Coordinates of C-alpha atoms in Angstrom, one line a residue:
Chain A
M22 CA 0.0 0.0 0.0
S23 CA 2.7 2.4 1.0
Q24 CA 4.9 1.3 -1.9
T25 CA 4.0 4.1 -4.2
N26 CA 3.9 6.5 -1.3
S27 CA 7.3 5.7 0.1
S28 CA 9.2 5.8 -3.2
Q29 CA 7.9 9.3 -3.8
F30 CA 9.9 10.7 -1.0
K31 CA 13.6 10.2 -0.6
V32 CA 13.8 11.7 2.8
E33 CA 10.9 11.8 5.3
V34 CA 11.2 13.8 8.5
T35 CA 8.5 13.0 11.0
G36 CA 7.9 14.8 14.2
V37 CA 11.5 15.7 14.7
S38 CA 12.5 17.8 17.7
K39 CA 15.9 18.7 19.0
R40 CA 16.4 19.8 22.5
Y41 CA 19.7 21.0 23.8
N42 CA 20.1 20.6 27.5
I43 CA 22.2 23.5 28.7
Y44 CA 24.5 22.5 31.5
D45 CA 26.4 24.7 33.8
K46 CA 29.1 22.1 34.2
P47 CA 30.0 19.4 31.6
V48 CA 30.1 16.8 34.3
D49 CA 26.4 17.3 35.0
R50 CA 25.6 15.9 31.6
L51 CA 27.5 12.7 32.4
K52 CA 25.7 12.5 35.8
E53 CA 22.4 12.4 33.9
L54 CA 23.6 9.9 31.3
V55 CA 24.8 7.5 34.0
T56 CA 21.8 7.9 36.3
R57 CA 19.3 7.8 33.4
N58 CA 18.0 11.3 34.2
R59 CA 17.3 10.5 37.8
L60 CA 19.6 13.4 38.6
C61 CA 18.5 16.3 36.6
C62 CA 20.5 19.5 36.4
H63 CA 20.0 21.4 33.2
R64 CA 18.0 24.1 31.4
E65 CA 16.4 23.3 28.1
Y66 CA 16.7 24.9 24.7
W67 CA 14.6 23.7 21.8
A68 CA 16.5 24.1 18.5
L69 CA 13.8 22.3 16.5
R70 CA 10.2 21.6 17.5
D71 CA 8.0 19.0 15.8
I72 CA 9.3 19.2 12.2
N73 CA 7.3 17.3 9.6
V74 CA 8.7 17.6 6.1
Q75 CA 8.9 15.3 3.1
F76 CA 11.6 15.7 0.5
P77 CA 10.8 14.4 -3.0
K78 CA 13.3 14.0 -5.8
G79 CA 14.7 17.4 -7.0
V80 CA 16.0 20.4 -5.2
T81 CA 14.7 21.7 -1.9
A82 CA 15.9 24.8 -0.2
L83 CA 15.9 25.3 3.5
I84 CA 15.6 29.0 4.2
G85 CA 15.1 31.1 7.3
P86 CA 16.8 33.7 9.5
N87 CA 20.0 33.0 11.4
G88 CA 19.5 30.6 14.3
S89 CA 16.2 29.3 12.9
G90 CA 17.4 25.7 13.0
K91 CA 18.3 25.1 9.3
S92 CA 21.7 23.7 10.0
T93 CA 20.5 21.6 12.9
L94 CA 17.8 20.1 10.7
L95 CA 20.4 19.3 8.0
Q96 CA 22.7 17.7 10.5
I97 CA 19.8 15.5 11.8
I98 CA 19.0 14.5 8.2
A99 CA 22.6 13.6 7.7
G100 CA 22.5 11.5 10.8
V101 CA 25.3 13.4 12.5
L102 CA 23.0 14.6 15.3
E103 CA 20.5 12.5 17.1
P104 CA 17.0 14.0 17.2
T105 CA 15.5 14.2 20.7
S106 CA 12.3 12.8 19.4
G107 CA 10.9 11.9 16.0
T108 CA 12.3 9.9 13.1
V109 CA 14.1 10.5 9.8
E110 CA 13.8 8.0 7.0
R111 CA 16.4 8.1 4.2
R112 CA 16.1 6.1 1.1
G113 CA 19.5 5.9 -0.6
R114 CA 23.1 6.8 -0.2
I115 CA 23.4 10.2 1.5
T116 CA 26.4 12.6 1.5
A117 CA 26.6 15.9 3.2
I118 CA 28.8 19.0 3.0
L119 CA 28.2 20.5 6.4
E120 CA 30.1 23.7 7.0
L121 CA 33.7 23.9 5.9
G122 CA 35.7 20.8 5.4
A123 CA 33.2 17.9 5.9
G124 CA 34.9 15.0 7.7
F125 CA 38.4 16.2 6.7
Q126 CA 41.4 15.7 9.0
P127 CA 43.7 18.8 9.0
D128 CA 46.8 16.7 9.2
Y129 CA 45.9 14.3 6.5
S130 CA 46.7 15.1 2.9
G131 CA 43.9 15.8 0.4
R132 CA 44.4 12.3 -1.1
E133 CA 44.2 10.6 2.3
N134 CA 41.1 12.6 3.2
V135 CA 39.3 11.7 0.1
I136 CA 40.0 8.0 0.6
L137 CA 39.1 8.1 4.2
N138 CA 35.8 9.9 3.5
G139 CA 35.0 7.4 0.8
M140 CA 35.6 4.6 3.2
I141 CA 33.4 6.2 5.8
L142 CA 30.6 6.0 3.2
G143 CA 31.3 2.3 2.8
I144 CA 33.3 2.5 -0.5
S145 CA 36.4 0.4 -0.6
R146 CA 39.8 1.9 -0.8
E147 CA 40.4 0.4 -4.3
E148 CA 37.2 1.9 -5.7
M149 CA 38.1 5.3 -4.3
E150 CA 41.6 5.1 -5.9
T151 CA 40.1 4.5 -9.3
R152 CA 38.3 7.9 -9.2
I153 CA 40.8 9.9 -7.2
E154 CA 42.5 11.6 -10.1
S155 CA 39.2 12.9 -11.4
I156 CA 38.2 14.1 -8.0
A157 CA 41.5 16.1 -7.8
E158 CA 40.9 17.4 -11.2
F159 CA 37.4 18.5 -10.5
A160 CA 38.5 20.2 -7.3
E161 CA 41.4 22.0 -9.1
I162 CA 43.7 21.3 -6.2
G163 CA 46.8 20.8 -8.3
D164 CA 50.1 20.2 -6.5
F165 CA 48.5 20.6 -3.1
F166 CA 46.7 17.3 -3.3
D167 CA 49.5 15.5 -1.4
Q168 CA 49.9 18.4 1.2
P169 CA 48.1 18.4 4.5
I170 CA 44.6 19.9 4.3
K171 CA 45.6 22.5 7.0
T172 CA 47.7 24.3 4.3
Y173 CA 44.7 24.7 2.0
S174 CA 42.7 27.9 1.5
S175 CA 39.1 27.7 2.6
G176 CA 38.1 27.7 -1.1
M177 CA 40.3 24.7 -1.8
V178 CA 38.8 22.8 1.2
V179 CA 35.3 23.4 -0.1
R180 CA 36.1 22.4 -3.6
L181 CA 37.6 19.1 -2.4
A182 CA 34.7 18.5 -0.1
F183 CA 32.2 19.0 -2.9
A184 CA 34.2 16.9 -5.4
T185 CA 34.4 14.1 -2.8
A186 CA 30.8 14.2 -1.9
V187 CA 29.5 14.1 -5.4
S188 CA 32.1 11.5 -6.6
V189 CA 30.3 8.7 -4.7
E190 CA 27.2 9.6 -6.7
P191 CA 24.8 10.0 -3.8
E192 CA 21.0 9.6 -4.1
I193 CA 20.7 12.4 -1.6
L194 CA 23.1 15.4 -1.3
L195 CA 22.9 17.8 1.6
V196 CA 24.7 21.1 1.3
D197 CA 25.1 23.7 4.0
E198 CA 26.1 27.2 3.1
A199 CA 29.6 25.9 2.5
M200 CA 29.3 26.3 -1.3
A201 CA 29.2 30.0 -1.1
V202 CA 32.9 30.0 -0.2
G203 CA 34.3 28.9 -3.6
D204 CA 35.1 31.4 -6.3
Q205 CA 32.7 32.1 -9.2
N206 CA 34.1 29.5 -11.5
F207 CA 33.7 26.8 -9.0
Q208 CA 30.3 28.0 -8.0
T209 CA 29.3 27.6 -11.6
K210 CA 30.8 24.2 -11.7
C211 CA 29.0 23.1 -8.6
R212 CA 25.7 24.5 -9.9
D213 CA 26.1 22.7 -13.1
H214 CA 26.8 19.5 -11.3
I215 CA 23.8 19.9 -9.0
W216 CA 21.7 20.7 -12.0
K217 CA 22.8 17.4 -13.6
M218 CA 22.0 15.6 -10.4
K219 CA 18.6 17.1 -10.4
Q220 CA 18.0 16.1 -14.1
S221 CA 18.9 12.5 -13.3
G222 CA 16.4 12.4 -10.5
K223 CA 18.5 12.9 -7.4
T224 CA 17.5 14.6 -4.3
I225 CA 19.4 17.8 -3.2
I226 CA 18.6 19.6 0.0
F227 CA 20.5 22.8 0.7
V228 CA 20.6 25.8 3.0
T229 CA 20.9 29.2 1.3
H230 CA 20.2 32.9 1.7
D231 CA 20.2 33.5 -2.1
M232 CA 16.5 34.0 -2.9
D233 CA 17.1 34.3 -6.6
M234 CA 18.7 30.9 -6.6
V235 CA 15.8 29.5 -4.7
R236 CA 13.3 30.9 -7.2
S237 CA 15.1 29.8 -10.3
W238 CA 16.3 26.4 -9.1
C239 CA 14.2 24.8 -6.5
D240 CA 11.2 22.6 -6.7
Q241 CA 10.3 23.1 -3.1
A242 CA 11.3 25.4 -0.3
V243 CA 11.0 25.1 3.5
L244 CA 10.9 28.1 5.7
L245 CA 12.0 27.7 9.3
N246 CA 11.8 30.2 12.0
G247 CA 12.6 29.7 15.7
G248 CA 12.9 26.0 15.2
Q249 CA 9.5 25.5 13.6
T250 CA 8.4 25.2 10.0
V251 CA 6.6 28.3 9.0
K252 CA 5.8 27.3 5.4
V253 CA 6.5 24.4 3.2
G254 CA 5.9 23.9 -0.5
D255 CA 5.7 26.3 -3.5
V256 CA 8.9 28.2 -3.9
N257 CA 7.4 31.6 -4.7
E258 CA 5.0 31.5 -1.7
V259 CA 7.7 30.4 0.7
V260 CA 10.1 33.1 -0.5
E261 CA 7.4 35.7 -0.1
A262 CA 6.7 34.5 3.4
F263 CA 10.4 34.7 4.1
E264 CA 10.7 38.2 2.8
D265 CA 7.7 39.3 4.9
L266 CA 9.4 37.7 7.9
M267 CA 12.7 39.4 7.3
N268 CA 11.1 42.8 6.8
H269 CA 9.3 42.5 10.1
H270 CA 12.5 41.2 11.7
D271 CA 14.5 44.2 10.3
K272 CA 12.0 46.7 11.7
V273 CA 12.2 45.1 15.1
A274 CA 16.0 44.9 14.9
V275 CA 16.3 48.6 13.9
K276 CA 14.1 49.6 16.8
R277 CA 16.1 47.5 19.2
F278 CA 19.4 48.9 17.8
T279 CA 18.4 52.5 18.0
A280 CA 16.6 52.3 21.4
P281 CA 19.7 52.3 23.6
V282 CA 21.3 55.2 21.7
E283 CA 18.2 57.3 22.4
T284 CA 18.2 56.5 26.1
A285 CA 21.9 57.2 26.1
K286 CA 21.3 60.6 24.6
A287 CA 18.5 61.2 27.1
G288 CA 20.9 60.3 29.9
V289 CA 23.3 63.0 28.7
Chain B
M24 CA 30.3 32.3 15.5
A25 CA 27.5 30.7 13.5
T26 CA 26.1 34.1 12.9
S27 CA 29.3 35.5 11.4
L28 CA 29.6 32.4 9.2
E29 CA 26.1 32.8 7.9
E30 CA 26.6 36.5 7.3
K31 CA 29.8 35.8 5.4
A32 CA 28.0 33.2 3.3
Q33 CA 25.3 35.7 2.6
E34 CA 27.8 38.3 1.5
K35 CA 29.5 35.9 -0.8
A36 CA 26.2 34.7 -2.2
L37 CA 25.4 38.2 -3.3
L38 CA 28.6 38.3 -5.3
I39 CA 27.5 35.3 -7.4
N40 CA 26.3 35.9 -10.8
N41 CA 23.2 33.9 -11.4
N42 CA 23.7 33.3 -15.1
T43 CA 25.5 30.0 -15.0
G44 CA 26.3 30.0 -18.6
G45 CA 29.7 28.9 -19.9
A46 CA 31.5 25.6 -20.5
V47 CA 30.1 22.5 -18.9
P48 CA 32.7 21.3 -16.4
G49 CA 34.3 17.9 -16.7
A50 CA 32.0 15.6 -14.7
I51 CA 33.3 13.1 -12.2
P52 CA 32.7 9.5 -13.3
G53 CA 30.1 8.4 -10.9
Y54 CA 30.0 5.5 -8.5
S55 CA 28.9 2.9 -10.9
S56 CA 28.2 -0.3 -8.9
N57 CA 24.6 -0.9 -7.8
K58 CA 25.4 -2.3 -4.4
P59 CA 22.7 -1.6 -1.9
V60 CA 23.6 1.0 0.6
E61 CA 25.4 -0.6 3.5
M62 CA 23.6 -0.2 6.7
A63 CA 25.7 0.9 9.6
A64 CA 26.2 -2.0 12.0
N65 CA 25.3 -1.8 15.6
G66 CA 27.3 -3.0 18.6
P67 CA 30.8 -4.6 18.2
A68 CA 30.0 -5.6 14.6
V69 CA 30.8 -2.0 13.7
L70 CA 34.5 -2.7 14.5
W71 CA 34.7 -5.5 12.0
Q72 CA 32.8 -3.7 9.4
N73 CA 35.2 -0.7 9.6
R74 CA 38.4 -2.6 10.0
N75 CA 39.8 -1.0 6.8
I76 CA 39.3 2.5 8.2
L77 CA 41.0 1.4 11.4
L78 CA 43.9 -0.1 9.5
L79 CA 44.3 3.1 7.5
M80 CA 44.2 5.3 10.5
V81 CA 46.6 3.2 12.6
K82 CA 49.0 3.1 9.7
R83 CA 48.7 6.8 9.3
D84 CA 49.1 7.4 13.0
S85 CA 52.0 5.2 13.7
M86 CA 53.9 6.5 10.7
G87 CA 52.9 10.1 11.0
K88 CA 53.8 10.4 14.6
Y89 CA 57.5 11.2 14.0
K90 CA 57.0 12.9 10.7
G91 CA 58.9 16.1 10.4
S92 CA 61.3 15.2 13.3
L93 CA 65.0 15.0 12.7
L94 CA 65.5 11.4 13.8
G95 CA 62.2 10.3 12.2
A96 CA 61.7 6.6 12.2
L97 CA 64.6 6.2 14.8
W98 CA 62.5 7.7 17.6
P99 CA 60.6 4.4 18.4
L100 CA 64.1 3.0 19.2
V101 CA 65.7 6.0 20.8
N102 CA 63.0 6.4 23.4
P103 CA 63.2 2.9 24.9
I104 CA 67.0 2.9 24.8
G105 CA 67.0 6.2 26.7
H106 CA 64.7 4.8 29.3
L107 CA 66.7 1.6 29.4
L108 CA 69.9 3.6 30.3
L109 CA 68.0 5.7 32.8
Y110 CA 66.3 2.9 34.7
T111 CA 69.3 0.6 34.6
F112 CA 71.5 3.2 36.1
L113 CA 68.9 4.1 38.7
F114 CA 67.6 0.8 39.7
C115 CA 70.4 -1.7 38.9
I116 CA 73.5 0.3 39.6
I117 CA 72.3 2.6 42.4
L118 CA 69.6 0.6 44.1
N119 CA 71.1 -2.8 43.2
V120 CA 67.9 -4.5 42.0
Q121 CA 68.7 -8.0 40.6
F122 CA 66.7 -10.1 38.1
G123 CA 66.7 -13.8 37.4
K124 CA 69.1 -16.4 38.8
T125 CA 72.3 -14.8 37.7
G126 CA 71.6 -11.1 38.2
G127 CA 74.0 -8.6 36.7
V128 CA 73.5 -5.4 34.6
G129 CA 73.0 -7.2 31.3
N130 CA 70.3 -9.4 32.7
F131 CA 68.6 -6.5 34.4
A132 CA 68.5 -4.7 31.1
L133 CA 66.8 -7.6 29.3
Y134 CA 64.2 -8.1 32.1
L135 CA 63.5 -4.4 32.3
M136 CA 62.9 -4.1 28.6
S137 CA 60.6 -7.1 28.3
G138 CA 58.4 -5.4 30.8
L139 CA 58.9 -1.7 29.9
L140 CA 58.0 -2.1 26.2
P141 CA 54.5 -3.6 26.7
W142 CA 54.0 -1.1 29.5
G143 CA 55.0 1.7 27.1
A144 CA 52.3 0.7 24.6
F145 CA 49.7 0.4 27.4
S146 CA 50.4 3.7 29.0
E147 CA 50.7 5.6 25.7
A148 CA 47.4 4.3 24.7
L149 CA 45.7 5.3 27.9
S150 CA 47.2 8.7 28.1
R151 CA 46.1 9.5 24.6
S152 CA 42.7 8.0 24.7
S153 CA 41.2 10.6 27.0
T154 CA 41.7 13.2 24.3
I155 CA 41.3 11.2 21.1
I156 CA 37.6 12.1 20.5
L157 CA 38.4 15.8 21.0
E158 CA 41.2 15.5 18.5
Y159 CA 38.8 14.6 15.7
P160 CA 35.9 17.0 16.0
N161 CA 35.3 16.8 12.2
L162 CA 34.6 13.0 12.4
V163 CA 32.2 13.5 15.3
K164 CA 30.2 16.5 14.0
R165 CA 30.4 16.4 10.2
V166 CA 30.1 12.8 9.2
V167 CA 28.6 9.6 10.4
F168 CA 31.8 8.0 11.6
P169 CA 32.1 4.7 13.4
L170 CA 33.4 6.3 16.6
P171 CA 34.3 3.2 18.6
I172 CA 37.3 2.7 16.3
L173 CA 38.9 6.0 17.3
P174 CA 40.1 4.8 20.8
L175 CA 41.3 1.6 19.1
V176 CA 43.7 3.8 17.0
T177 CA 45.4 4.9 20.2
V178 CA 45.6 1.2 21.3
L179 CA 47.0 -0.2 18.1
S180 CA 49.3 2.5 17.0
P181 CA 51.7 2.3 19.9
L182 CA 51.5 -1.5 19.6
V183 CA 53.2 -1.2 16.2
T184 CA 56.1 0.7 17.8
E185 CA 56.2 -1.8 20.6
A186 CA 56.4 -4.7 18.1
M187 CA 59.3 -3.1 16.3
A188 CA 61.2 -2.5 19.5
F189 CA 60.3 -5.9 20.8
S190 CA 61.7 -7.7 17.8
M191 CA 65.0 -5.8 18.5
L192 CA 64.8 -7.0 22.0
L193 CA 64.4 -10.6 20.9
V194 CA 67.5 -10.3 18.8
A195 CA 69.4 -8.8 21.8
I196 CA 68.3 -11.8 23.9
L197 CA 69.4 -14.2 21.3
I198 CA 72.8 -12.6 21.1
S199 CA 73.4 -12.2 24.8
T200 CA 72.1 -15.6 26.0
Q201 CA 72.9 -17.7 22.9
K202 CA 69.6 -19.4 23.4
F203 CA 66.4 -19.4 21.3
H204 CA 63.2 -20.1 23.2
A205 CA 60.4 -21.7 21.2
S206 CA 58.1 -20.3 23.9
V207 CA 58.1 -17.0 22.1
A208 CA 55.3 -18.5 20.0
Y209 CA 53.1 -17.7 23.0
L210 CA 53.7 -14.0 22.5
P211 CA 50.5 -13.3 20.4
L212 CA 48.4 -14.9 23.1
I213 CA 49.7 -12.5 25.7
A214 CA 49.5 -9.6 23.3
L215 CA 45.9 -10.3 22.6
S216 CA 45.0 -10.1 26.3
Q217 CA 46.9 -6.9 26.5
V218 CA 45.0 -5.4 23.6
L219 CA 41.6 -6.3 25.0
L220 CA 42.5 -4.8 28.4
T221 CA 43.9 -1.6 26.8
A222 CA 40.9 -1.2 24.5
G223 CA 38.4 -1.6 27.3
I224 CA 40.0 1.1 29.4
A225 CA 40.6 3.3 26.4
W226 CA 36.9 3.2 25.5
V227 CA 36.0 4.4 29.0
L228 CA 38.6 7.1 29.1
A229 CA 37.8 8.3 25.6
S230 CA 34.2 8.8 26.5
L231 CA 34.8 10.3 29.9
G232 CA 37.4 12.6 28.4
V233 CA 34.7 14.3 26.3
Y234 CA 32.6 15.2 29.4
I235 CA 35.3 15.6 32.0
R236 CA 38.3 17.5 30.7
D237 CA 40.3 16.8 33.9
I238 CA 40.8 13.2 32.9
K239 CA 43.9 13.9 30.9
H240 CA 45.6 15.7 33.8
M241 CA 44.9 12.8 36.1
M242 CA 46.3 10.3 33.7
A243 CA 50.0 11.2 34.2
L244 CA 49.9 10.6 37.9
L245 CA 47.7 7.6 37.7
L246 CA 49.9 5.9 35.1
S247 CA 53.1 6.4 37.1
A248 CA 51.5 5.0 40.2
W249 CA 50.2 2.1 38.1
M250 CA 53.7 1.5 36.7
Y251 CA 55.3 1.2 40.1
A252 CA 52.6 -1.1 41.2
T253 CA 53.5 -3.4 38.3
P254 CA 56.8 -5.4 38.6
I255 CA 58.6 -3.6 35.7
V256 CA 61.7 -2.1 37.4
Y257 CA 61.8 -4.8 40.1
P258 CA 61.1 -8.6 40.0
A259 CA 57.7 -9.7 41.2
S260 CA 59.4 -11.8 44.0
K261 CA 60.6 -8.6 45.6
L262 CA 57.0 -7.6 46.4
P263 CA 56.4 -8.2 50.1
Q264 CA 54.1 -11.0 51.0
E265 CA 51.2 -8.8 52.0
F266 CA 51.3 -7.1 48.6
Q267 CA 51.5 -10.2 46.5
F268 CA 47.7 -10.0 45.9
L269 CA 48.4 -7.0 43.7
L270 CA 49.9 -9.3 41.1
W271 CA 46.5 -11.0 40.7
I272 CA 44.3 -7.9 40.7
N273 CA 46.5 -5.9 38.5
P274 CA 46.3 -7.5 35.0
M275 CA 49.3 -5.7 33.7
A276 CA 51.4 -7.5 36.4
G277 CA 50.5 -10.9 35.0
I278 CA 51.0 -9.7 31.5
V279 CA 54.5 -8.4 32.2
M280 CA 55.4 -11.5 34.1
D281 CA 54.2 -13.7 31.3
Y282 CA 56.2 -11.8 28.7
R283 CA 59.3 -12.4 30.7
R284 CA 58.5 -16.1 31.1
V285 CA 58.1 -16.7 27.4
V286 CA 61.0 -14.5 26.1
L287 CA 63.6 -14.9 28.8
E288 CA 62.9 -18.1 30.7
G289 CA 61.6 -20.3 27.9
L290 CA 58.5 -21.2 29.9
P291 CA 54.8 -21.1 28.7
P292 CA 52.6 -18.5 30.3
D293 CA 51.6 -19.2 33.9
W294 CA 48.2 -20.6 33.0
P295 CA 46.2 -19.9 36.2
H296 CA 47.5 -16.3 36.1
Y297 CA 47.0 -16.1 32.4
G298 CA 43.4 -17.2 32.7
T299 CA 42.7 -14.6 35.5
Y300 CA 44.0 -11.6 33.6
T301 CA 42.6 -12.7 30.3
A302 CA 39.1 -13.1 31.9
L303 CA 39.5 -9.7 33.5
A304 CA 40.6 -8.2 30.2
V305 CA 37.6 -9.6 28.4
V306 CA 35.2 -8.3 31.0
V307 CA 36.9 -4.8 30.8
A308 CA 36.7 -4.8 27.0
I309 CA 33.0 -5.7 27.0
L310 CA 32.0 -3.2 29.6
G311 CA 34.2 -0.5 28.2
F312 CA 32.7 -0.9 24.7
K313 CA 29.2 -0.8 26.2
F314 CA 29.9 2.3 28.1
F315 CA 31.3 4.0 25.0
D316 CA 28.5 2.9 22.8
K317 CA 25.9 4.2 25.2
T318 CA 27.5 7.6 25.8
K319 CA 28.7 8.4 22.3
K320 CA 25.3 9.7 21.2
S321 CA 25.7 13.0 22.8
F322 CA 29.4 13.6 21.8
A323 CA 28.3 15.8 19.0
D324 CA 26.1 17.9 21.4
V325 CA 29.0 18.5 23.8
M326 CA 31.8 19.3 21.5

């Protein structure tokens, strides 16, 4: 029965919440873990509350103001963070470029990192070695490929991360804002590659602040604010909702920003 | 911090031209095989499933350790030889500690090394394991990494160095005693117990180290106390009667004594003793792994 239903969505996020317990001392966290919460000593912060989103094939953008939970949601979809409650279903190989550098080790060379990251995704060393030259070429790393990653510029790290992530041909690609770091040529290259992935029926979920890109590229958009979904679905409607939100936000921010100046003047 | 990153990204995003015309870049040949996505294993199976990553990291770690230093690959030998001279002078020449039936400086040196080398691997593993998770934040926070193998890197990497130095020791024993003991064939058995014990403790320390940063400062003191409670710089027979029980509850004591039996005395391991410390090592390994497995979920939240 759910056969047609389930194949429609590559990623299904159901009732996901993420609570951060804020501890005054790190040891308090351990106390709770060991005593199974019989000893409680924390305050709570909800980064995400009851998120329900389905991601079909194609490109979905996650948008929202700073601190709205976009990156947290992406990390939970990637499986790096455990949700406090709720479930994430993923159908297919998933790779993620979360912030700078993915799972790269600063001391390892580019080559070693690419192989290690492939192996983490369950691809054998031999298989990674057959495609390693094309990864280096795509990333335009040149002679630095055998140097430690810590000597790379941030652009080089992102290029290598992107090349590695797409080289394993994921069914689902997650991209945090990382891509915005590369130069324009590489941006173009990345976009072309993502476009190709989209054409061949892959699922791409990315976080961005570039509304033009959202409008022209995405099949779906998700607007988050304060850890909750505000709007999901048609790109134009979601972007509009986002712009309304930001305008309102700006006005409040301007008021807040100018208020202390006025009181300061009044004080003088 | 997140704010500034986001702002930076926003800034850069504004600079991007939206017309993505131009040459189509060379595509990367894709991952062609149609293998089903491997599900991440749970429990100890994760160790076996990821043995290749472990191997790669151990190789990288044990070779990279002395990279960039002047003596390079000689350090694994320079260090034990330095300690050998130091301890021999202190304990044999000044304090007149004697080993074996014949005693003497040469004999002391051989007995000392056959205990000091395994101890070195054990203590290096433990002192590093409390910070090993913190050393690899990218593997915790950016990818789904089989975390239980990280402490194993600290366990196995010093073992490589130990094995190198130990084979030099075997040559030295052969030359100085003119005897070859077939009992060295028992070495892997003893080493296996040592690895299980070290791994169990390393898992616990690695996990605790994430939550309690004081662990690493405690380790230096703890390890030197443990070393002197183990018959490394003195023979086990020197331990007063009322402290002999220590040899049974301290698994490293039995391990060191058995190393000596098989490489110097031509005897098999002391089986009752071997059984005791091996059973202890297995229990420690199982409990250690369970503890790590249970606590690893919130590593990413803490770091």
